[in-house]
């Protein structure tokens, strides 16, 4: 059973493999510059489009399957008009932040940036 929270306008839910096309569209320069670690862009760009698709599929499936077991939870955000308008990553065991603190990152899909 999917885990979702909604106020009737915005829904926050676990990621799905069906988010694949929107996830791939969202991997633009702005998201890469904002969220990705050094070297990740080069690894991504070295992949062929089918390899990128397969990699993104595996990542979405792993995030879906591990949801709830922690220490990392990844959410998709849907609006009334569209699915996957944003992505939220909550990591409670990130080596880049002090122990006991969460690293929260997010990205808005390019088609939905700047819309409030």
Short mmCIF file of N, CA and C in Angstrom, two decimals:
data_model
loop_
_atom_site.label_atom_id
_atom_site.label_comp_id
_atom_site.label_asym_id
_atom_site.label_seq_id
_atom_site.Cartn_x
_atom_site.Cartn_y
_atom_site.Cartn_z
N UNK A 1 0.85 -1.17 0.00
CA UNK A 1 0.00 0.00 0.00
C UNK A 1 0.90 1.24 0.00
N UNK A 2 0.66 2.16 -0.93
CA UNK A 2 1.49 3.36 -1.00
C UNK A 2 1.29 4.26 0.21
N UNK A 3 2.35 4.89 0.63
CA UNK A 3 2.31 5.86 1.71
C UNK A 3 2.22 7.24 1.08
N UNK A 4 1.15 7.97 1.39
CA UNK A 4 0.94 9.30 0.83
C UNK A 4 0.42 10.25 1.89
N UNK A 5 0.80 11.51 1.74
CA UNK A 5 0.25 12.58 2.55
C UNK A 5 -0.26 13.65 1.59
N UNK A 6 -1.47 14.12 1.82
CA UNK A 6 -2.02 15.14 0.92
C UNK A 6 -2.88 16.13 1.68
N UNK A 7 -2.91 17.33 1.16
CA UNK A 7 -3.84 18.32 1.66
C UNK A 7 -4.95 18.57 0.65
N UNK A 8 -5.02 17.72 -0.37
CA UNK A 8 -6.01 17.87 -1.43
C UNK A 8 -5.50 18.68 -2.61
N UNK A 9 -4.39 19.36 -2.43
CA UNK A 9 -3.79 20.14 -3.51
C UNK A 9 -2.43 19.58 -3.88
N UNK A 10 -1.63 19.29 -2.86
CA UNK A 10 -0.30 18.73 -3.05
C UNK A 10 -0.26 17.36 -2.37
N UNK A 11 0.37 16.40 -3.03
CA UNK A 11 0.55 15.07 -2.46
C UNK A 11 2.03 14.76 -2.37
N UNK A 12 2.47 14.29 -1.22
CA UNK A 12 3.84 13.82 -1.01
C UNK A 12 3.75 12.31 -0.88
N UNK A 13 4.53 11.59 -1.68
CA UNK A 13 4.42 10.13 -1.72
C UNK A 13 5.78 9.51 -1.98
N UNK A 14 5.87 8.20 -1.74
CA UNK A 14 7.11 7.51 -2.07
C UNK A 14 7.27 7.49 -3.59
N UNK A 15 8.51 7.41 -4.04
CA UNK A 15 8.76 7.40 -5.47
C UNK A 15 8.31 6.09 -6.10
N UNK A 16 8.02 6.16 -7.40
CA UNK A 16 7.59 4.98 -8.17
C UNK A 16 8.47 4.85 -9.41
N UNK A 17 8.62 3.64 -9.89
CA UNK A 17 9.35 3.43 -11.14
C UNK A 17 8.62 4.14 -12.28
N UNK A 18 7.32 4.29 -12.15
CA UNK A 18 6.54 4.98 -13.18
C UNK A 18 6.89 6.47 -13.27
N UNK A 19 7.67 6.99 -12.33
CA UNK A 19 8.14 8.37 -12.38
C UNK A 19 9.33 8.54 -13.32
N UNK A 20 9.74 7.47 -13.97
CA UNK A 20 10.98 7.45 -14.73
C UNK A 20 11.11 8.59 -15.74
N UNK A 21 10.13 8.78 -16.60
CA UNK A 21 10.27 9.81 -17.64
C UNK A 21 10.41 11.20 -17.02
N UNK A 22 9.60 11.51 -16.03
CA UNK A 22 9.70 12.81 -15.36
C UNK A 22 11.03 12.94 -14.63
N UNK A 23 11.51 11.85 -14.03
CA UNK A 23 12.79 11.87 -13.34
C UNK A 23 13.93 12.17 -14.32
N UNK A 24 13.90 11.55 -15.48
CA UNK A 24 14.93 11.79 -16.49
C UNK A 24 14.86 13.24 -17.00
N UNK A 25 13.66 13.75 -17.23
CA UNK A 25 13.49 15.14 -17.68
C UNK A 25 14.04 16.13 -16.65
N UNK A 26 13.93 15.78 -15.38
CA UNK A 26 14.35 16.68 -14.31
C UNK A 26 15.86 16.75 -14.15
N UNK A 27 16.59 15.82 -14.72
CA UNK A 27 18.04 15.79 -14.60
C UNK A 27 18.65 16.78 -15.61
N UNK A 28 18.47 18.05 -15.34
CA UNK A 28 19.02 19.09 -16.20
C UNK A 28 20.19 19.76 -15.49
N UNK A 29 20.80 20.74 -16.16
CA UNK A 29 21.98 21.41 -15.59
C UNK A 29 21.70 22.01 -14.22
N UNK A 30 20.54 22.63 -14.06
CA UNK A 30 20.24 23.27 -12.78
C UNK A 30 20.20 22.24 -11.64
N UNK A 31 19.52 21.11 -11.87
CA UNK A 31 19.47 20.08 -10.83
C UNK A 31 20.85 19.49 -10.58
N UNK A 32 21.57 19.21 -11.62
CA UNK A 32 22.91 18.62 -11.46
C UNK A 32 23.81 19.58 -10.69
N UNK A 33 23.80 20.84 -11.05
CA UNK A 33 24.64 21.82 -10.35
C UNK A 33 24.26 21.95 -8.88
N UNK A 34 22.98 21.85 -8.58
CA UNK A 34 22.48 22.08 -7.23
C UNK A 34 22.64 20.85 -6.34
N UNK A 35 22.36 19.66 -6.86
CA UNK A 35 22.25 18.47 -6.01
C UNK A 35 23.38 17.46 -6.13
N UNK A 36 24.01 17.39 -7.27
CA UNK A 36 24.93 16.28 -7.50
C UNK A 36 26.31 16.56 -6.93
N UNK A 37 26.96 15.51 -6.49
CA UNK A 37 28.32 15.62 -5.95
C UNK A 37 29.33 15.70 -7.09
N UNK A 38 30.53 16.22 -6.81
CA UNK A 38 31.56 16.29 -7.84
C UNK A 38 31.81 14.91 -8.46
N UNK A 39 31.89 14.89 -9.77
CA UNK A 39 32.15 13.65 -10.49
C UNK A 39 30.89 12.92 -10.94
N UNK A 40 29.76 13.19 -10.31
CA UNK A 40 28.54 12.48 -10.70
C UNK A 40 28.06 12.90 -12.09
N UNK A 41 28.20 14.16 -12.44
CA UNK A 41 27.81 14.62 -13.77
C UNK A 41 28.60 13.85 -14.84
N UNK A 42 29.91 13.74 -14.62
CA UNK A 42 30.76 13.07 -15.61
C UNK A 42 30.37 11.60 -15.77
N UNK A 43 30.06 10.94 -14.66
CA UNK A 43 29.61 9.55 -14.74
C UNK A 43 28.30 9.45 -15.52
N UNK A 44 27.35 10.36 -15.24
CA UNK A 44 26.06 10.36 -15.91
C UNK A 44 26.24 10.62 -17.41
N UNK A 45 27.04 11.62 -17.75
CA UNK A 45 27.21 11.98 -19.15
C UNK A 45 28.00 10.94 -19.93
N UNK A 46 28.76 10.09 -19.25
CA UNK A 46 29.50 9.02 -19.93
C UNK A 46 28.57 7.85 -20.31
N UNK A 47 27.37 7.82 -19.73
CA UNK A 47 26.40 6.76 -20.04
C UNK A 47 25.65 7.09 -21.32
N UNK A 48 25.31 6.05 -22.06
CA UNK A 48 24.44 6.22 -23.22
C UNK A 48 23.02 6.47 -22.71
N UNK A 49 22.13 7.01 -23.53
CA UNK A 49 20.74 7.19 -23.07
C UNK A 49 20.09 5.90 -22.54
N UNK A 50 20.28 4.75 -23.18
CA UNK A 50 19.71 3.53 -22.58
C UNK A 50 20.33 3.18 -21.22
N UNK A 51 21.61 3.45 -21.06
CA UNK A 51 22.27 3.20 -19.77
C UNK A 51 21.75 4.17 -18.71
N UNK A 52 21.54 5.44 -19.09
CA UNK A 52 20.97 6.41 -18.15
C UNK A 52 19.57 5.97 -17.72
N UNK A 53 18.78 5.51 -18.66
CA UNK A 53 17.41 5.07 -18.36
C UNK A 53 17.43 3.86 -17.42
N UNK A 54 18.31 2.91 -17.70
CA UNK A 54 18.41 1.72 -16.85
C UNK A 54 18.89 2.10 -15.44
N UNK A 55 19.87 3.01 -15.37
CA UNK A 55 20.38 3.46 -14.08
C UNK A 55 19.28 4.16 -13.27
N UNK A 56 18.54 5.06 -13.92
CA UNK A 56 17.47 5.79 -13.24
C UNK A 56 16.36 4.83 -12.79
N UNK A 57 16.06 3.83 -13.61
CA UNK A 57 15.05 2.83 -13.24
C UNK A 57 15.48 2.07 -11.98
N UNK A 58 16.74 1.65 -11.95
CA UNK A 58 17.25 0.93 -10.77
C UNK A 58 17.21 1.82 -9.53
N UNK A 59 17.57 3.08 -9.69
CA UNK A 59 17.57 4.01 -8.56
C UNK A 59 16.17 4.21 -8.02
N UNK A 60 15.20 4.45 -8.90
CA UNK A 60 13.81 4.63 -8.45
C UNK A 60 13.29 3.38 -7.77
N UNK A 61 13.60 2.21 -8.33
CA UNK A 61 13.14 0.95 -7.73
C UNK A 61 13.78 0.75 -6.35
N UNK A 62 15.06 1.06 -6.23
CA UNK A 62 15.75 0.89 -4.94
C UNK A 62 15.17 1.85 -3.90
N UNK A 63 14.88 3.08 -4.29
CA UNK A 63 14.30 4.05 -3.36
C UNK A 63 12.90 3.61 -2.93
N UNK A 64 12.12 3.11 -3.87
CA UNK A 64 10.77 2.62 -3.55
C UNK A 64 10.85 1.44 -2.60
N UNK A 65 11.73 0.49 -2.91
CA UNK A 65 11.82 -0.75 -2.14
C UNK A 65 12.39 -0.55 -0.74
N UNK A 66 13.25 0.45 -0.57
CA UNK A 66 13.86 0.67 0.75
C UNK A 66 13.10 1.67 1.59
N UNK A 67 12.04 2.22 1.05
CA UNK A 67 11.29 3.25 1.77
C UNK A 67 10.76 2.69 3.09
N UNK A 68 10.97 3.45 4.16
CA UNK A 68 10.46 3.04 5.46
C UNK A 68 11.47 2.31 6.31
N UNK A 69 12.55 1.81 5.70
CA UNK A 69 13.56 1.10 6.49
C UNK A 69 14.68 2.04 6.92
N UNK A 70 14.72 3.24 6.31
CA UNK A 70 15.71 4.25 6.67
C UNK A 70 17.12 3.81 6.35
N UNK A 71 18.07 4.65 6.55
CA UNK A 71 17.96 5.98 7.14
C UNK A 71 17.65 7.06 6.10
N UNK A 72 17.28 6.66 4.87
CA UNK A 72 17.03 7.63 3.81
C UNK A 72 15.64 7.40 3.24
N UNK A 73 14.91 8.50 3.07
CA UNK A 73 13.58 8.43 2.46
C UNK A 73 13.54 9.43 1.32
N UNK A 74 13.04 8.98 0.17
CA UNK A 74 12.92 9.86 -0.99
C UNK A 74 11.44 9.95 -1.36
N UNK A 75 10.99 11.17 -1.57
CA UNK A 75 9.59 11.43 -1.87
C UNK A 75 9.44 12.10 -3.23
N UNK A 76 8.32 11.86 -3.87
CA UNK A 76 7.91 12.63 -5.03
C UNK A 76 6.77 13.53 -4.59
N UNK A 77 6.65 14.67 -5.24
CA UNK A 77 5.58 15.62 -4.94
C UNK A 77 4.72 15.76 -6.19
N UNK A 78 3.41 15.56 -6.01
CA UNK A 78 2.45 15.72 -7.09
C UNK A 78 1.58 16.93 -6.80
N UNK A 79 1.08 17.56 -7.86
CA UNK A 79 0.10 18.64 -7.72
C UNK A 79 -1.22 18.13 -8.28
N UNK A 80 -2.23 18.94 -8.24
CA UNK A 80 -3.51 18.54 -8.82
C UNK A 80 -3.39 18.28 -10.32
N UNK A 81 -2.49 19.03 -10.98
CA UNK A 81 -2.39 18.97 -12.44
C UNK A 81 -1.30 18.05 -12.97
N UNK A 82 -0.35 17.66 -12.13
CA UNK A 82 0.78 16.88 -12.64
C UNK A 82 1.42 16.06 -11.53
N UNK A 83 1.97 14.92 -11.92
CA UNK A 83 2.75 14.09 -11.02
C UNK A 83 4.22 14.50 -11.12
N UNK A 84 4.96 14.23 -10.05
CA UNK A 84 6.41 14.43 -10.00
C UNK A 84 6.80 15.86 -10.35
N UNK A 85 6.21 16.81 -9.66
CA UNK A 85 6.59 18.21 -9.86
C UNK A 85 7.83 18.56 -9.04
N UNK A 86 8.14 17.71 -8.05
CA UNK A 86 9.34 17.92 -7.24
C UNK A 86 9.78 16.61 -6.61
N UNK A 87 10.97 16.65 -6.07
CA UNK A 87 11.62 15.50 -5.43
C UNK A 87 12.20 15.98 -4.10
N UNK A 88 12.03 15.16 -3.06
CA UNK A 88 12.58 15.47 -1.75
C UNK A 88 13.38 14.27 -1.25
N UNK A 89 14.57 14.52 -0.77
CA UNK A 89 15.46 13.47 -0.26
C UNK A 89 15.77 13.81 1.20
N UNK A 90 15.42 12.91 2.10
CA UNK A 90 15.68 13.07 3.54
C UNK A 90 16.65 11.98 3.96
N UNK A 91 17.87 12.37 4.29
CA UNK A 91 18.92 11.40 4.61
C UNK A 91 19.40 11.63 6.04
N UNK A 92 19.16 10.64 6.91
CA UNK A 92 19.54 10.74 8.31
C UNK A 92 20.92 10.18 8.60
N UNK A 93 21.59 9.68 7.58
CA UNK A 93 22.93 9.13 7.78
C UNK A 93 23.86 9.59 6.67
N UNK A 94 23.88 10.88 6.44
CA UNK A 94 24.69 11.46 5.39
C UNK A 94 26.05 11.83 5.97
N UNK A 95 27.09 11.37 5.33
CA UNK A 95 28.45 11.61 5.84
C UNK A 95 28.87 13.07 5.75
N UNK A 96 28.09 13.90 5.08
CA UNK A 96 28.44 15.30 4.90
C UNK A 96 27.80 16.23 5.93
N UNK A 97 27.01 15.67 6.85
CA UNK A 97 26.41 16.48 7.91
C UNK A 97 26.70 15.81 9.25
N UNK A 98 26.69 16.58 10.34
CA UNK A 98 27.00 16.00 11.66
C UNK A 98 26.03 14.88 12.04
N UNK A 99 26.51 13.93 12.80
CA UNK A 99 25.68 12.82 13.29
C UNK A 99 24.47 13.38 14.03
N UNK A 100 23.32 12.78 13.78
CA UNK A 100 22.09 13.20 14.42
C UNK A 100 21.33 14.27 13.66
N UNK A 101 21.93 14.80 12.59
CA UNK A 101 21.26 15.80 11.78
C UNK A 101 20.86 15.19 10.44
N UNK A 102 19.77 15.66 9.89
CA UNK A 102 19.30 15.17 8.60
C UNK A 102 19.80 16.08 7.49
N UNK A 103 20.12 15.48 6.37
CA UNK A 103 20.43 16.23 5.16
C UNK A 103 19.17 16.18 4.30
N UNK A 104 18.56 17.33 4.09
CA UNK A 104 17.34 17.42 3.30
C UNK A 104 17.69 18.14 2.00
N UNK A 105 17.40 17.50 0.88
CA UNK A 105 17.60 18.15 -0.41
C UNK A 105 16.33 18.01 -1.22
N UNK A 106 16.20 18.88 -2.18
CA UNK A 106 14.99 18.88 -3.00
C UNK A 106 15.31 19.46 -4.37
N UNK A 107 14.48 19.13 -5.31
CA UNK A 107 14.59 19.69 -6.65
C UNK A 107 13.20 19.75 -7.25
N UNK A 108 12.96 20.81 -7.97
CA UNK A 108 11.69 20.96 -8.67
C UNK A 108 11.89 20.57 -10.13
N UNK A 109 10.92 19.88 -10.69
CA UNK A 109 10.98 19.53 -12.11
C UNK A 109 11.06 20.82 -12.92
N UNK A 110 11.88 20.87 -13.97
CA UNK A 110 12.05 22.11 -14.73
C UNK A 110 10.74 22.75 -15.21
N UNK A 111 9.76 21.96 -15.54
CA UNK A 111 8.48 22.50 -16.03
C UNK A 111 7.68 23.17 -14.91
N UNK A 112 8.08 22.97 -13.66
CA UNK A 112 7.31 23.49 -12.54
C UNK A 112 8.10 24.43 -11.63
N UNK A 113 9.30 24.77 -12.01
CA UNK A 113 10.11 25.69 -11.20
C UNK A 113 9.53 27.09 -11.22
N UNK A 114 9.64 27.76 -10.09
CA UNK A 114 9.23 29.14 -9.99
C UNK A 114 7.72 29.35 -9.97
N UNK A 115 6.97 28.32 -9.64
CA UNK A 115 5.52 28.44 -9.64
C UNK A 115 4.94 28.43 -8.24
N UNK A 116 5.76 28.60 -7.23
CA UNK A 116 5.28 28.67 -5.86
C UNK A 116 5.09 27.36 -5.18
#
